[in-house]
Amino acid sequence: MTTPTRQRLLQAALALFSSQGVTETTTRQIAEQAGVNEVTLFRQFGNKHGLLLAALEESPWLARLGDYLREPPLQADQARPALRAYATQHLEALAQIPEFMRSVIGEAGQYTPEMRRALGQALRQANQYASEYFADALRSGVLQSQLPPERIASLFNSLLLGYTLIQSTSEAHPFWDSQEDFLESLITLFLEGSLVLVANSSIKGLDLPPTLVHELLQRAKKSS
């Protein structure tokens, strides 16, 4: 349950982490900016690492990240718009906290093991949304892949995070003309490449599951 005190602490932490960095920010500074004492912060979050994890989990990045993937597409032709909506939501959420993202990336070499575990846990939560979607889509037969849903989700989200990293730290790169260009390439890779196959695909040879291909080859061999 989010209380006004907890919300003030999270907002203060996110603001200070963004403006002066995670490692330079102290729990005393966060408590002072939130208008509470440091003991209250410790009671709510345990320590700065717990506060960092909570700030990530309740930031716009994760707050609505799974909204577009609550239900799997019912037909193969719905896979592309569903993934595009999710990817767009993901990028828009990350774009709302650019200073925080740059701070997290820039200080990565200074993080303690506890901070690295907090960041890793937030990434696992982000992957969970997509993993559940891919698992449902694979079970329903809408998508086909030899990769487990967790691996597909990790690849998909890692590419989205990598795009954000490039866009927020560099200029005039030659990779994509626009965000739409990147999204089209990303979704095409997953839906028409060898990572995930859309059921009833029109691409020659890619719409048959591996077990069926194996059986056909065995029967062809027997019948010469």
Coordinates of C-alpha atoms in Angstrom, one line a residue:
M1 CA 0.0 0.0 0.0
T2 CA 1.4 3.4 -1.0
T3 CA 1.0 6.0 1.8
P4 CA 1.6 9.8 1.4
T5 CA 4.9 9.4 3.3
R6 CA 6.1 6.5 1.2
Q7 CA 5.2 8.4 -2.0
R8 CA 7.1 11.5 -0.8
L9 CA 10.2 9.4 -0.1
L10 CA 10.0 7.8 -3.5
Q11 CA 9.6 11.1 -5.3
A12 CA 12.5 12.6 -3.3
A13 CA 14.7 9.6 -4.0
L14 CA 14.0 9.6 -7.7
A15 CA 14.6 13.4 -7.9
L16 CA 17.9 13.2 -6.0
F17 CA 19.1 10.0 -7.8
S18 CA 18.5 11.8 -11.1
S19 CA 20.1 15.1 -10.2
Q20 CA 23.2 14.0 -8.3
G21 CA 23.5 10.3 -8.8
V22 CA 22.6 7.2 -6.8
T23 CA 26.0 6.8 -5.1
E24 CA 26.3 10.5 -4.0
T25 CA 22.7 10.6 -2.6
T26 CA 22.4 9.8 1.1
T27 CA 19.4 8.6 3.0
R28 CA 19.5 11.7 5.1
Q29 CA 19.2 13.9 2.1
I30 CA 16.2 11.9 0.8
A31 CA 14.5 12.1 4.2
E32 CA 15.1 15.8 4.5
Q33 CA 13.7 16.5 1.0
A34 CA 10.6 14.3 1.8
G35 CA 10.1 16.1 5.1
V36 CA 10.5 13.1 7.3
N37 CA 13.2 11.8 9.6
E38 CA 15.7 9.2 8.6
V39 CA 14.2 6.5 10.9
T40 CA 11.0 6.7 8.9
L41 CA 12.9 6.0 5.7
F42 CA 14.6 2.9 7.3
R43 CA 11.2 1.6 8.5
Q44 CA 9.7 2.0 5.1
F45 CA 12.5 0.6 2.9
G46 CA 15.2 -0.8 5.1
N47 CA 18.1 1.0 3.5
K48 CA 19.1 2.9 0.3
H49 CA 19.2 -0.3 -1.7
G50 CA 15.6 -1.1 -0.8
L51 CA 14.6 2.5 -1.7
L52 CA 16.4 2.3 -5.0
L53 CA 14.5 -1.0 -5.9
A54 CA 11.2 0.5 -4.8
A55 CA 11.9 3.7 -6.9
L56 CA 12.5 1.5 -9.9
E57 CA 9.5 -0.7 -9.4
E58 CA 7.1 2.2 -8.9
S59 CA 8.6 4.5 -11.5
P60 CA 6.7 5.0 -14.8
W61 CA 9.0 2.4 -16.3
L62 CA 7.4 -0.5 -14.5
A63 CA 4.1 1.0 -13.2
R64 CA 2.2 0.3 -16.4
L65 CA 4.7 -1.7 -18.4
G66 CA 2.5 -4.8 -18.6
D67 CA -0.8 -3.1 -19.5
Y68 CA -0.6 -4.1 -23.2
L69 CA 0.3 -7.7 -22.5
R70 CA -2.3 -8.7 -20.0
E71 CA -4.0 -11.0 -22.6
P72 CA -2.3 -12.9 -25.5
P73 CA -3.4 -12.1 -29.1
L74 CA -6.2 -14.4 -30.2
Q75 CA -5.1 -14.5 -33.8
A76 CA -1.7 -14.5 -35.5
D77 CA -2.4 -11.1 -37.2
Q78 CA -2.8 -9.5 -33.8
A79 CA 0.8 -10.4 -32.6
R80 CA 2.4 -7.5 -34.4
P81 CA 0.2 -4.7 -33.1
A82 CA 0.3 -6.2 -29.6
L83 CA 4.1 -6.3 -29.5
R84 CA 4.3 -2.8 -31.1
A85 CA 2.0 -1.4 -28.4
Y86 CA 4.1 -3.1 -25.6
A87 CA 7.4 -1.9 -27.1
T88 CA 6.1 1.7 -27.5
Q89 CA 4.8 1.7 -23.9
H90 CA 8.2 0.5 -22.7
L91 CA 10.2 3.2 -24.6
E92 CA 7.7 5.9 -23.5
A93 CA 8.1 4.9 -19.9
L94 CA 11.9 4.9 -20.1
A95 CA 11.7 8.3 -21.8
Q96 CA 10.0 9.8 -18.7
I97 CA 13.0 9.2 -16.5
P98 CA 16.0 10.1 -18.8
E99 CA 18.2 11.7 -16.1
F100 CA 17.7 8.8 -13.8
M101 CA 18.6 6.3 -16.6
R102 CA 21.8 8.3 -17.4
S103 CA 22.7 8.4 -13.8
V104 CA 22.1 4.6 -13.3
I105 CA 24.2 3.9 -16.4
G106 CA 27.0 6.3 -15.7
E107 CA 27.6 5.1 -12.1
A108 CA 27.3 1.4 -12.8
G109 CA 31.0 0.8 -12.2
Q110 CA 30.7 2.2 -8.6
Y111 CA 27.7 0.2 -7.5
T112 CA 27.9 -2.2 -4.5
P113 CA 26.7 -5.8 -4.9
E114 CA 23.5 -4.8 -3.1
M115 CA 22.8 -2.0 -5.6
R116 CA 23.5 -4.3 -8.5
R117 CA 21.1 -6.9 -7.1
A118 CA 18.4 -4.2 -6.7
L119 CA 18.8 -3.2 -10.4
G120 CA 18.8 -6.9 -11.5
Q121 CA 15.6 -7.5 -9.5
A122 CA 13.9 -4.5 -11.3
L123 CA 15.0 -5.9 -14.7
R124 CA 13.6 -9.3 -13.8
Q125 CA 10.2 -7.7 -13.0
A126 CA 10.2 -6.0 -16.4
N127 CA 11.0 -9.3 -18.0
Q128 CA 8.2 -11.0 -16.1
Y129 CA 5.5 -9.0 -17.9
A130 CA 6.7 -10.0 -21.3
S131 CA 7.5 -13.6 -20.3
E132 CA 3.9 -14.2 -19.2
Y133 CA 2.7 -12.9 -22.5
F134 CA 5.0 -15.0 -24.6
A135 CA 4.2 -18.1 -22.5
D136 CA 0.5 -17.6 -23.2
A137 CA 1.1 -16.9 -26.9
L138 CA 3.2 -20.0 -27.2
R139 CA 0.7 -22.2 -25.4
S140 CA -2.1 -21.0 -27.6
G141 CA -0.1 -21.7 -30.7
V142 CA -0.3 -18.0 -31.9
L143 CA 3.5 -17.9 -31.7
Q144 CA 6.0 -20.8 -32.2
S145 CA 9.6 -20.9 -31.0
Q146 CA 12.1 -23.4 -29.6
L147 CA 13.3 -20.7 -27.1
P148 CA 11.6 -20.6 -23.7
P149 CA 9.4 -17.6 -23.0
E150 CA 11.8 -16.2 -20.4
R151 CA 14.6 -16.1 -23.0
I152 CA 12.4 -14.5 -25.6
A153 CA 11.3 -11.8 -23.1
S154 CA 14.9 -11.2 -22.1
L155 CA 16.0 -10.7 -25.6
F156 CA 13.1 -8.4 -26.5
N157 CA 13.5 -6.2 -23.4
S158 CA 17.3 -6.1 -23.7
L159 CA 17.0 -4.7 -27.2
L160 CA 14.5 -2.1 -26.0
L161 CA 16.8 -1.1 -23.2
G162 CA 19.8 -1.0 -25.5
Y163 CA 17.9 1.3 -27.9
T164 CA 17.2 3.7 -25.0
L165 CA 20.8 3.6 -23.9
I166 CA 22.0 4.5 -27.4
Q167 CA 19.4 7.2 -27.9
S168 CA 20.1 8.8 -24.5
T169 CA 23.9 8.9 -24.7
S170 CA 24.8 9.4 -28.4
E171 CA 23.9 11.6 -31.4
A172 CA 24.0 11.1 -35.1
H173 CA 24.4 7.3 -34.9
P174 CA 23.7 5.5 -38.2
F175 CA 21.5 2.7 -36.8
W176 CA 17.9 3.8 -37.3
D177 CA 16.2 6.7 -39.0
S178 CA 13.6 7.0 -36.2
Q179 CA 12.0 5.2 -33.3
E180 CA 9.4 3.8 -35.8
D181 CA 12.2 2.4 -37.9
F182 CA 13.7 0.7 -34.9
L183 CA 10.4 -0.8 -33.8
E184 CA 9.6 -2.1 -37.2
S185 CA 13.0 -3.8 -37.4
L186 CA 12.7 -5.2 -33.9
I187 CA 9.2 -6.7 -34.4
T188 CA 10.1 -8.1 -37.8
L189 CA 13.1 -9.8 -36.3
F190 CA 11.0 -11.5 -33.7
L191 CA 7.9 -12.3 -35.8
E192 CA 9.5 -13.1 -39.1
G193 CA 13.0 -14.2 -38.2
S194 CA 14.1 -17.4 -36.4
L195 CA 13.4 -16.3 -32.8
V196 CA 9.6 -16.3 -32.8
L197 CA 7.4 -17.5 -35.7
V198 CA 3.8 -16.3 -36.2
A199 CA 1.4 -19.2 -36.7
N200 CA 0.1 -19.4 -40.3
S201 CA 3.1 -17.4 -41.5
S202 CA 3.2 -16.7 -45.2
I203 CA 7.0 -17.0 -45.2
K204 CA 7.9 -20.2 -47.0
G205 CA 9.1 -23.0 -44.8
L206 CA 8.7 -21.1 -41.5
D207 CA 5.1 -22.0 -40.7
L208 CA 5.8 -25.7 -39.9
P209 CA 6.7 -26.7 -36.3
P210 CA 10.0 -28.6 -36.0
T211 CA 8.3 -31.9 -35.0
L212 CA 6.1 -31.9 -38.1
V213 CA 9.1 -31.1 -40.4
H214 CA 11.0 -34.1 -38.8
E215 CA 8.1 -36.4 -39.3
L216 CA 7.7 -35.4 -42.9
L217 CA 11.4 -36.0 -43.6
Q218 CA 11.2 -39.4 -41.9
R219 CA 8.2 -40.4 -44.0
A220 CA 9.8 -39.1 -47.2
K221 CA 13.0 -41.1 -46.4
K222 CA 10.9 -44.3 -45.9
S223 CA 9.0 -43.9 -49.1
S224 CA 12.2 -42.8 -51.0

